[in-house]
Amino acid sequence: PMSPTEFRHALAPVFDADLPAALRRLGALPDSALDETQRGVRDRMLTRFAGTDADADLGLGLEGLPREVAAIVRAYRRYWSAVLMRRATMEQAEARLSVALGDALAASGAPSIGLQPRDLDAQADTAKALLESHALHVLGGVTAPLRELMLWRTRQSKLQTIALPGGAVEVNVALLDDFISLGWAAWATCDHRHTGGWAVAEGIMVVRPAWQLDSEDYRISLLAHEAQHFCDLRRYPKLASADLEFRAKLVELALADESRHRLWARFVAEARRDRGLPHNHASYWLVERLRQRLGGDEKRAGEASALRRAALAELAAHSAALDAGADASGTNPVHTALP
């Protein structure tokens, strides 16, 4: 069967907002090339997006929710599908989303929310307030390149000590569960790929269904990765998303053991020089610079000690470049140290 890295490559166009290209790749894969999980993902995606009824799944999992909550989730799902399937431009799809959110809010019977003019940012903020009034937790904003909606019911928090190359850090870790919406990547991949967590000013948010909490993947690719973001957001408050991801991915390679080969293969596969895609842009420069530090010998990337040393050296070099831009007050206005 196809390796996880190869299957990830087949799905890669999804994250460039080119779902038709991903569907063509998936549709060309014979059953014999896929394991049971991969076949299930392929078949569900082809049914959801390549079928004759493009909106068949818009209400999936929304049974029993308040009418206005379901209407908001359906509006985002329709927007995601339109952009991902290239049935509309981003501007067209966002205009339709704004109208749909306005209609859902107007029909909500909740005048205390306060309807806003029909610009999308105002509508999204008002929709967030309405969702929160139903005792739901919301992540909005943008997960490049699309507007995001993650929606869940429960949250449990605890203080944890997380080891990083720069020293241990205490961070509040919140486990989020009972999701109604896992966001646009989950919608596009039928829950196979989605955001696993993110850093905020008060700590780390963890999408509990995405992780085995006793695994190295969780300890390194979630906790250490996001803890590095947590530290960097304090030290470099204006740092670009690509630089944040570059640093956190270097930390993963510096700390990983059993997952090291998979991480390197993933970063190589997703590398793309495009600042509009921060994760891909970060991976591009990570791979380029670590290859240089390894003397251009790809085989050395398979050596744990060599890759770890290279990752730590590159992290230190990036920190030095950022710190060189600090002003006299000690604050750091630097936006990026990547080309």
mmCIF file of C-alpha atoms in Angstrom:
data_model
loop_
_atom_site.group_PDB
_atom_site.id
_atom_site.type_symbol
_atom_site.label_atom_id
_atom_site.label_comp_id
_atom_site.label_asym_id
_atom_site.label_seq_id
_atom_site.Cartn_x
_atom_site.Cartn_y
_atom_site.Cartn_z
ATOM 1 C CA PRO A 1 0.000 0.000 0.000
ATOM 2 C CA MET A 2 0.933 3.630 -0.508
ATOM 3 C CA SER A 3 2.963 5.189 2.312
ATOM 4 C CA PRO A 4 1.428 8.000 4.406
ATOM 5 C CA THR A 5 3.882 10.430 2.769
ATOM 6 C CA GLU A 6 2.810 9.390 -0.731
ATOM 7 C CA PHE A 7 -0.863 9.704 0.188
ATOM 8 C CA ARG A 8 -0.148 13.118 1.698
ATOM 9 C CA HIS A 9 1.380 14.071 -1.672
ATOM 10 C CA ALA A 10 -1.820 13.005 -3.443
ATOM 11 C CA LEU A 11 -3.784 15.315 -1.141
ATOM 12 C CA ALA A 12 -1.316 18.221 -1.397
ATOM 13 C CA PRO A 13 -3.298 20.292 -3.957
ATOM 14 C CA VAL A 14 -6.110 20.596 -1.406
ATOM 15 C CA PHE A 15 -3.924 22.957 0.600
ATOM 16 C CA ASP A 16 -3.294 25.084 -2.490
ATOM 17 C CA ALA A 17 -7.103 25.436 -2.765
ATOM 18 C CA ASP A 18 -7.063 23.169 -5.838
ATOM 19 C CA LEU A 19 -9.376 20.335 -4.912
ATOM 20 C CA PRO A 20 -10.032 19.290 -8.543
ATOM 21 C CA ALA A 21 -6.311 18.459 -8.923
ATOM 22 C CA ALA A 22 -6.409 16.383 -5.724
ATOM 23 C CA LEU A 23 -9.519 14.558 -6.899
ATOM 24 C CA ARG A 24 -7.828 13.721 -10.209
ATOM 25 C CA ARG A 25 -4.849 12.273 -8.344
ATOM 26 C CA LEU A 26 -7.074 10.305 -5.995
ATOM 27 C CA GLY A 27 -9.322 9.051 -8.787
ATOM 28 C CA ALA A 28 -6.301 7.659 -10.639
ATOM 29 C CA LEU A 29 -5.213 5.531 -7.677
ATOM 30 C CA PRO A 30 -6.154 1.836 -7.941
ATOM 31 C CA ASP A 31 -7.601 0.088 -4.876
ATOM 32 C CA SER A 32 -4.521 -2.113 -4.726
ATOM 33 C CA ALA A 33 -2.321 0.932 -4.056
ATOM 34 C CA LEU A 34 -4.268 1.991 -0.956
ATOM 35 C CA ASP A 35 -4.882 0.624 2.502
ATOM 36 C CA GLU A 36 -8.399 0.526 3.963
ATOM 37 C CA THR A 37 -8.170 3.991 5.552
ATOM 38 C CA GLN A 38 -6.793 5.588 2.377
ATOM 39 C CA ARG A 39 -9.503 3.974 0.236
ATOM 40 C CA GLY A 40 -12.154 5.291 2.614
ATOM 41 C CA VAL A 41 -10.787 8.839 2.438
ATOM 42 C CA ARG A 42 -10.526 8.715 -1.357
ATOM 43 C CA ASP A 43 -14.045 7.360 -1.788
ATOM 44 C CA ARG A 44 -15.632 9.844 0.624
ATOM 45 C CA MET A 45 -13.876 12.787 -1.018
ATOM 46 C CA LEU A 46 -14.886 11.689 -4.507
ATOM 47 C CA THR A 47 -18.475 11.223 -3.359
ATOM 48 C CA ARG A 48 -18.616 14.577 -1.585
ATOM 49 C CA PHE A 49 -16.985 16.724 -4.254
ATOM 50 C CA ALA A 50 -17.095 14.871 -7.585
ATOM 51 C CA GLY A 51 -20.682 13.666 -7.317
ATOM 52 C CA THR A 52 -23.697 15.174 -9.033
ATOM 53 C CA ASP A 53 -25.097 16.703 -5.825
ATOM 54 C CA ALA A 54 -22.337 19.072 -4.751
ATOM 55 C CA ASP A 55 -24.154 20.139 -1.567
ATOM 56 C CA ALA A 56 -25.244 16.701 -0.380
ATOM 57 C CA ASP A 57 -23.132 16.783 2.787
ATOM 58 C CA LEU A 58 -23.725 20.380 3.856
ATOM 59 C CA GLY A 59 -25.949 19.327 6.754
ATOM 60 C CA LEU A 60 -23.838 16.326 7.796
ATOM 61 C CA GLY A 61 -23.559 16.050 11.582
ATOM 62 C CA LEU A 62 -25.683 19.136 12.218
ATOM 63 C CA GLU A 63 -28.825 17.310 13.275
ATOM 64 C CA GLY A 64 -30.293 18.576 16.525
ATOM 65 C CA LEU A 65 -28.387 21.874 16.523
ATOM 66 C CA PRO A 66 -30.202 25.215 16.815
ATOM 67 C CA ARG A 67 -31.320 26.345 13.372
ATOM 68 C CA GLU A 68 -29.061 29.415 13.263
ATOM 69 C CA VAL A 69 -25.993 27.400 14.342
ATOM 70 C CA ALA A 70 -26.563 24.851 11.581
ATOM 71 C CA ALA A 71 -27.144 27.657 9.066
ATOM 72 C CA ILE A 72 -23.787 29.290 9.917
ATOM 73 C CA VAL A 73 -21.877 26.006 9.567
ATOM 74 C CA ARG A 74 -23.616 25.248 6.254
ATOM 75 C CA ALA A 75 -22.696 28.739 4.990
ATOM 76 C CA TYR A 76 -19.011 28.129 5.710
ATOM 77 C CA ARG A 77 -19.118 24.666 4.158
ATOM 78 C CA ARG A 78 -20.678 26.067 0.985
ATOM 79 C CA TYR A 79 -18.016 28.809 0.861
ATOM 80 C CA TRP A 80 -15.178 26.295 1.364
ATOM 81 C CA SER A 81 -16.532 24.021 -1.385
ATOM 82 C CA ALA A 82 -16.948 26.880 -3.846
ATOM 83 C CA VAL A 83 -13.354 28.087 -3.401
ATOM 84 C CA LEU A 84 -11.733 24.649 -3.145
ATOM 85 C CA MET A 85 -13.576 23.316 -6.207
ATOM 86 C CA ARG A 86 -12.837 26.560 -8.090
ATOM 87 C CA ARG A 87 -16.510 27.160 -8.801
ATOM 88 C CA ALA A 88 -16.078 30.773 -7.667
ATOM 89 C CA THR A 89 -13.294 33.244 -7.093
ATOM 90 C CA MET A 90 -12.331 34.023 -3.515
ATOM 91 C CA GLU A 91 -14.056 37.410 -3.803
ATOM 92 C CA GLN A 92 -17.277 35.885 -5.140
ATOM 93 C CA ALA A 93 -17.348 33.159 -2.504
ATOM 94 C CA GLU A 94 -16.654 35.603 0.336
ATOM 95 C CA ALA A 95 -19.438 37.909 -0.858
ATOM 96 C CA ARG A 96 -21.861 34.967 -0.834
ATOM 97 C CA LEU A 97 -20.636 33.919 2.609
ATOM 98 C CA SER A 98 -21.277 37.415 3.930
ATOM 99 C CA VAL A 99 -24.829 37.362 2.601
ATOM 100 C CA ALA A 100 -25.469 33.867 3.971
ATOM 101 C CA LEU A 101 -24.180 34.816 7.422
ATOM 102 C CA GLY A 102 -26.316 37.956 7.364
ATOM 103 C CA ASP A 103 -29.378 35.902 6.474
ATOM 104 C CA ALA A 104 -28.648 33.386 9.259
ATOM 105 C CA LEU A 105 -28.221 36.183 11.796
ATOM 106 C CA ALA A 106 -31.346 38.012 10.656
ATOM 107 C CA ALA A 107 -33.356 34.805 11.068
ATOM 108 C CA SER A 108 -31.853 33.981 14.466
ATOM 109 C CA GLY A 109 -34.373 35.829 16.572
ATOM 110 C CA ALA A 110 -31.533 37.063 18.781
ATOM 111 C CA PRO A 111 -31.657 40.874 18.582
ATOM 112 C CA SER A 112 -29.224 41.167 21.506
ATOM 113 C CA ILE A 113 -26.445 39.998 19.181
ATOM 114 C CA GLY A 114 -26.769 43.188 17.143
ATOM 115 C CA LEU A 115 -26.724 42.888 13.361
ATOM 116 C CA GLN A 116 -23.760 44.486 11.589
ATOM 117 C CA PRO A 117 -23.450 45.910 8.070
ATOM 118 C CA ARG A 118 -22.937 43.278 5.439
ATOM 119 C CA ASP A 119 -19.171 43.287 5.263
ATOM 120 C CA LEU A 120 -17.670 39.881 5.907
ATOM 121 C CA ASP A 121 -15.483 40.695 8.900
ATOM 122 C CA ALA A 122 -18.427 42.240 10.739
ATOM 123 C CA GLN A 123 -20.703 39.344 9.830
ATOM 124 C CA ALA A 124 -18.124 36.768 10.956
ATOM 125 C CA ASP A 125 -17.634 38.551 14.296
ATOM 126 C CA THR A 126 -21.388 38.716 14.864
ATOM 127 C CA ALA A 127 -21.801 35.048 13.897
ATOM 128 C CA LYS A 128 -19.045 34.144 16.383
ATOM 129 C CA ALA A 129 -20.910 35.961 19.156
ATOM 130 C CA LEU A 130 -24.116 34.139 18.251
ATOM 131 C CA LEU A 131 -22.366 30.755 18.299
ATOM 132 C CA GLU A 132 -20.808 31.548 21.670
ATOM 133 C CA SER A 133 -24.230 32.462 23.036
ATOM 134 C CA HIS A 134 -25.114 28.780 22.508
ATOM 135 C CA ALA A 135 -22.264 27.730 24.861
ATOM 136 C CA LEU A 136 -20.000 26.818 21.936
ATOM 137 C CA HIS A 137 -16.283 27.591 21.533
ATOM 138 C CA VAL A 138 -15.219 29.154 18.223
ATOM 139 C CA LEU A 139 -12.041 29.615 16.206
ATOM 140 C CA GLY A 140 -12.553 31.977 13.275
ATOM 141 C CA GLY A 141 -10.140 34.171 11.385
ATOM 142 C CA VAL A 142 -8.089 32.744 8.512
ATOM 143 C CA THR A 143 -6.172 29.495 8.175
ATOM 144 C CA ALA A 144 -4.423 30.375 4.912
ATOM 145 C CA PRO A 145 -5.750 30.535 2.320
ATOM 146 C CA LEU A 146 -9.369 30.260 3.574
ATOM 147 C CA ARG A 147 -11.527 31.731 6.300
ATOM 148 C CA GLU A 148 -11.814 29.285 9.147
ATOM 149 C CA LEU A 149 -14.581 27.963 11.356
ATOM 150 C CA MET A 150 -13.759 25.464 14.061
ATOM 151 C CA LEU A 151 -16.549 24.835 16.527
ATOM 152 C CA TRP A 152 -16.513 22.657 19.646
ATOM 153 C CA ARG A 153 -18.308 22.094 22.943
ATOM 154 C CA THR A 154 -15.797 21.057 25.628
ATOM 155 C CA ARG A 155 -12.422 22.243 26.940
ATOM 156 C CA GLN A 156 -10.182 20.929 29.729
ATOM 157 C CA SER A 157 -6.987 22.779 30.729
ATOM 158 C CA LYS A 158 -3.855 21.986 32.705
ATOM 159 C CA LEU A 159 -0.372 23.451 33.174
ATOM 160 C CA GLN A 160 2.422 21.422 31.533
ATOM 161 C CA THR A 161 6.211 21.680 31.354
ATOM 162 C CA ILE A 162 7.462 21.258 27.785
ATOM 163 C CA ALA A 163 11.125 20.722 26.839
ATOM 164 C CA LEU A 164 12.473 22.921 24.021
ATOM 165 C CA PRO A 165 16.008 23.430 22.666
ATOM 166 C CA GLY A 166 16.090 26.779 24.446
ATOM 167 C CA GLY A 167 15.006 25.271 27.778
ATOM 168 C CA ALA A 168 11.837 24.022 29.432
ATOM 169 C CA VAL A 169 8.750 26.216 29.382
ATOM 170 C CA GLU A 170 5.538 26.014 31.419
ATOM 171 C CA VAL A 171 2.464 26.343 29.236
ATOM 172 C CA ASN A 172 -1.245 26.014 29.821
ATOM 173 C CA VAL A 173 -2.515 23.207 27.543
ATOM 174 C CA ALA A 174 -6.231 23.079 26.717
ATOM 175 C CA LEU A 175 -7.732 19.857 25.321
ATOM 176 C CA LEU A 176 -10.637 20.693 23.004
ATOM 177 C CA ASP A 177 -13.251 18.061 22.167
ATOM 178 C CA ASP A 178 -16.785 17.320 20.949
ATOM 179 C CA PHE A 179 -16.319 19.176 17.659
ATOM 180 C CA ILE A 180 -19.139 20.300 15.394
ATOM 181 C CA SER A 181 -16.740 21.708 12.783
ATOM 182 C CA LEU A 182 -13.038 20.827 12.437
ATOM 183 C CA GLY A 183 -12.435 23.536 9.846
ATOM 184 C CA TRP A 184 -11.926 23.806 6.117
ATOM 185 C CA ALA A 185 -9.112 21.248 5.773
ATOM 186 C CA ALA A 186 -11.245 18.631 7.515
ATOM 187 C CA TRP A 187 -14.185 19.486 5.269
ATOM 188 C CA ALA A 188 -11.973 19.110 2.181
ATOM 189 C CA THR A 189 -10.449 15.770 3.260
ATOM 190 C CA CYS A 190 -13.476 14.249 4.999
ATOM 191 C CA ASP A 191 -11.781 14.647 8.391
ATOM 192 C CA HIS A 192 -8.521 12.953 7.307
ATOM 193 C CA ARG A 193 -6.403 16.129 7.625
ATOM 194 C CA HIS A 194 -7.110 19.148 9.779
ATOM 195 C CA THR A 195 -5.603 21.573 12.249
ATOM 196 C CA GLY A 196 -4.261 19.689 15.258
ATOM 197 C CA GLY A 197 -3.706 22.664 17.507
ATOM 198 C CA TRP A 198 -2.544 26.238 17.746
ATOM 199 C CA ALA A 199 -0.843 28.670 20.114
ATOM 200 C CA VAL A 200 -2.545 31.663 21.691
ATOM 201 C CA ALA A 201 -1.430 34.232 24.250
ATOM 202 C CA GLU A 202 -2.619 32.071 27.147
ATOM 203 C CA GLY A 203 -1.160 28.761 25.955
ATOM 204 C CA ILE A 204 -1.725 25.853 23.550
ATOM 205 C CA MET A 205 -5.057 24.704 22.152
ATOM 206 C CA VAL A 206 -5.125 20.966 21.321
ATOM 207 C CA VAL A 207 -7.676 19.339 19.012
ATOM 208 C CA ARG A 208 -8.061 16.212 21.128
ATOM 209 C CA PRO A 209 -9.470 13.906 18.366
ATOM 210 C CA ALA A 210 -6.318 14.475 16.282
ATOM 211 C CA TRP A 211 -3.823 12.920 18.717
ATOM 212 C CA GLN A 212 -2.787 9.889 20.717
ATOM 213 C CA LEU A 213 -1.669 11.667 23.855
ATOM 214 C CA ASP A 214 1.063 9.123 24.681
ATOM 215 C CA SER A 215 2.744 9.364 21.246
ATOM 216 C CA GLU A 216 5.924 11.113 20.141
ATOM 217 C CA ASP A 217 3.890 12.801 17.421
ATOM 218 C CA TYR A 218 1.824 14.519 20.112
ATOM 219 C CA ARG A 219 4.808 15.374 22.309
ATOM 220 C CA ILE A 220 6.943 16.750 19.452
ATOM 221 C CA SER A 221 4.752 17.762 16.509
ATOM 222 C CA LEU A 222 2.045 19.299 18.655
ATOM 223 C CA LEU A 223 3.307 20.261 22.106
ATOM 224 C CA ALA A 224 6.907 21.227 21.258
ATOM 225 C CA HIS A 225 5.894 22.814 17.934
ATOM 226 C CA GLU A 226 3.188 24.964 19.500
ATOM 227 C CA ALA A 227 5.259 25.724 22.623
ATOM 228 C CA GLN A 228 7.910 27.173 20.304
ATOM 229 C CA HIS A 229 5.201 29.359 18.767
ATOM 230 C CA PHE A 230 4.128 30.358 22.285
ATOM 231 C CA CYS A 231 7.674 31.470 23.134
ATOM 232 C CA ASP A 232 8.340 33.114 19.773
ATOM 233 C CA LEU A 233 5.109 35.127 19.842
ATOM 234 C CA ARG A 234 6.321 36.686 23.084
ATOM 235 C CA ARG A 235 9.907 37.226 21.953
ATOM 236 C CA TYR A 236 9.115 38.288 18.366
ATOM 237 C CA PRO A 237 5.544 39.662 18.483
ATOM 238 C CA LYS A 238 5.529 40.798 14.837
ATOM 239 C CA LEU A 239 7.092 37.676 13.337
ATOM 240 C CA ALA A 240 5.614 36.425 10.065
ATOM 241 C CA SER A 241 3.727 33.140 9.981
ATOM 242 C CA ALA A 242 6.314 31.520 7.680
ATOM 243 C CA ASP A 243 9.117 32.316 10.144
ATOM 244 C CA LEU A 244 7.080 30.989 13.069
ATOM 245 C CA GLU A 245 6.524 27.731 11.199
ATOM 246 C CA PHE A 246 10.171 27.558 10.090
ATOM 247 C CA ARG A 247 11.345 27.755 13.703
ATOM 248 C CA ALA A 248 8.788 25.291 15.041
ATOM 249 C CA LYS A 249 9.603 22.733 12.348
ATOM 250 C CA LEU A 250 13.301 23.024 13.144
ATOM 251 C CA VAL A 251 12.411 22.282 16.775
ATOM 252 C CA GLU A 252 10.534 19.153 15.655
ATOM 253 C CA LEU A 253 13.591 17.862 13.795
ATOM 254 C CA ALA A 254 15.884 18.760 16.702
ATOM 255 C CA LEU A 255 13.800 16.768 19.198
ATOM 256 C CA ALA A 256 12.273 13.915 17.192
ATOM 257 C CA ASP A 257 13.463 10.340 17.368
ATOM 258 C CA GLU A 258 11.096 7.719 15.932
ATOM 259 C CA SER A 259 9.208 10.302 13.850
ATOM 260 C CA ARG A 260 12.308 12.013 12.400
ATOM 261 C CA HIS A 261 12.244 10.262 8.991
ATOM 262 C CA ARG A 262 8.519 10.930 8.545
ATOM 263 C CA LEU A 263 8.945 14.581 9.465
ATOM 264 C CA TRP A 264 11.775 15.120 6.988
ATOM 265 C CA ALA A 265 9.843 13.352 4.221
ATOM 266 C CA ARG A 266 6.781 15.470 4.974
ATOM 267 C CA PHE A 267 8.704 18.730 4.914
ATOM 268 C CA VAL A 268 10.354 17.775 1.613
ATOM 269 C CA ALA A 269 6.990 16.814 0.097
ATOM 270 C CA GLU A 270 5.198 20.015 1.104
ATOM 271 C CA ALA A 271 8.059 22.443 0.345
ATOM 272 C CA ARG A 272 6.989 25.309 -1.871
ATOM 273 C CA ARG A 273 8.395 28.828 -2.122
ATOM 274 C CA ASP A 274 5.180 30.807 -1.652
ATOM 275 C CA ARG A 275 4.638 33.262 1.201
ATOM 276 C CA GLY A 276 0.883 32.923 0.701
ATOM 277 C CA LEU A 277 1.250 29.367 2.075
ATOM 278 C CA PRO A 278 3.244 29.832 5.310
ATOM 279 C CA HIS A 279 3.687 26.127 6.120
ATOM 280 C CA ASN A 280 4.899 25.316 2.615
ATOM 281 C CA HIS A 281 7.178 28.349 2.461
ATOM 282 C CA ALA A 282 8.684 27.419 5.833
ATOM 283 C CA SER A 283 9.304 23.867 4.659
ATOM 284 C CA TYR A 284 10.958 25.116 1.474
ATOM 285 C CA TRP A 285 13.551 27.147 3.363
ATOM 286 C CA LEU A 286 13.989 24.502 6.052
ATOM 287 C CA VAL A 287 14.829 21.871 3.431
ATOM 288 C CA GLU A 288 17.067 24.239 1.439
ATOM 289 C CA ARG A 289 19.067 25.399 4.432
ATOM 290 C CA LEU A 290 19.414 22.033 6.113
ATOM 291 C CA ARG A 291 20.603 20.492 2.849
ATOM 292 C CA GLN A 292 23.261 23.194 2.708
ATOM 293 C CA ARG A 293 24.316 22.466 6.287
ATOM 294 C CA LEU A 294 24.479 18.764 5.437
ATOM 295 C CA GLY A 295 26.815 19.492 2.545
ATOM 296 C CA GLY A 296 24.209 18.673 -0.070
ATOM 297 C CA ASP A 297 24.323 15.010 0.913
ATOM 298 C CA GLU A 298 20.674 13.880 1.157
ATOM 299 C CA LYS A 299 21.705 10.649 2.867
ATOM 300 C CA ARG A 300 22.948 12.612 5.869
ATOM 301 C CA ALA A 301 19.355 13.721 6.508
ATOM 302 C CA GLY A 302 18.794 10.148 7.635
ATOM 303 C CA GLU A 303 21.461 10.429 10.320
ATOM 304 C CA ALA A 304 19.849 11.482 13.584
ATOM 305 C CA SER A 305 22.845 13.308 15.011
ATOM 306 C CA ALA A 306 23.672 15.147 11.779
ATOM 307 C CA LEU A 307 20.103 16.293 11.185
ATOM 308 C CA ARG A 308 19.662 17.316 14.820
ATOM 309 C CA ARG A 309 22.874 19.368 14.791
ATOM 310 C CA ALA A 310 21.904 21.022 11.529
ATOM 311 C CA ALA A 311 18.422 21.897 12.826
ATOM 312 C CA LEU A 312 19.789 23.376 16.053
ATOM 313 C CA ALA A 313 22.425 25.386 14.161
ATOM 314 C CA GLU A 314 19.828 26.758 11.750
ATOM 315 C CA LEU A 315 17.485 27.677 14.609
ATOM 316 C CA ALA A 316 20.328 29.537 16.334
ATOM 317 C CA ALA A 317 21.226 31.332 13.092
ATOM 318 C CA HIS A 318 17.624 32.386 12.534
ATOM 319 C CA SER A 319 17.386 33.663 16.130
ATOM 320 C CA ALA A 320 20.602 35.652 15.655
ATOM 321 C CA ALA A 321 19.246 37.237 12.471
ATOM 322 C CA LEU A 322 16.045 38.220 14.250
ATOM 323 C CA ASP A 323 17.818 39.509 17.352
ATOM 324 C CA ALA A 324 20.076 41.688 15.216
ATOM 325 C CA GLY A 325 16.979 43.694 14.362
ATOM 326 C CA ALA A 326 15.949 44.505 17.948
ATOM 327 C CA ASP A 327 15.718 48.220 18.689
ATOM 328 C CA ALA A 328 17.148 50.093 21.667
ATOM 329 C CA SER A 329 14.043 49.490 23.790
ATOM 330 C CA GLY A 330 14.565 45.741 23.555
ATOM 331 C CA THR A 331 11.372 45.141 21.609
ATOM 332 C CA ASN A 332 11.736 43.277 18.344
ATOM 333 C CA PRO A 333 10.032 44.774 15.296
ATOM 334 C CA VAL A 334 11.475 42.228 12.861
ATOM 335 C CA HIS A 335 8.880 40.700 10.564
ATOM 336 C CA THR A 336 10.980 38.027 8.867
ATOM 337 C CA ALA A 337 14.465 36.597 8.454
ATOM 338 C CA LEU A 338 13.504 34.463 5.453
ATOM 339 C CA PRO A 339 13.768 35.518 1.801
#
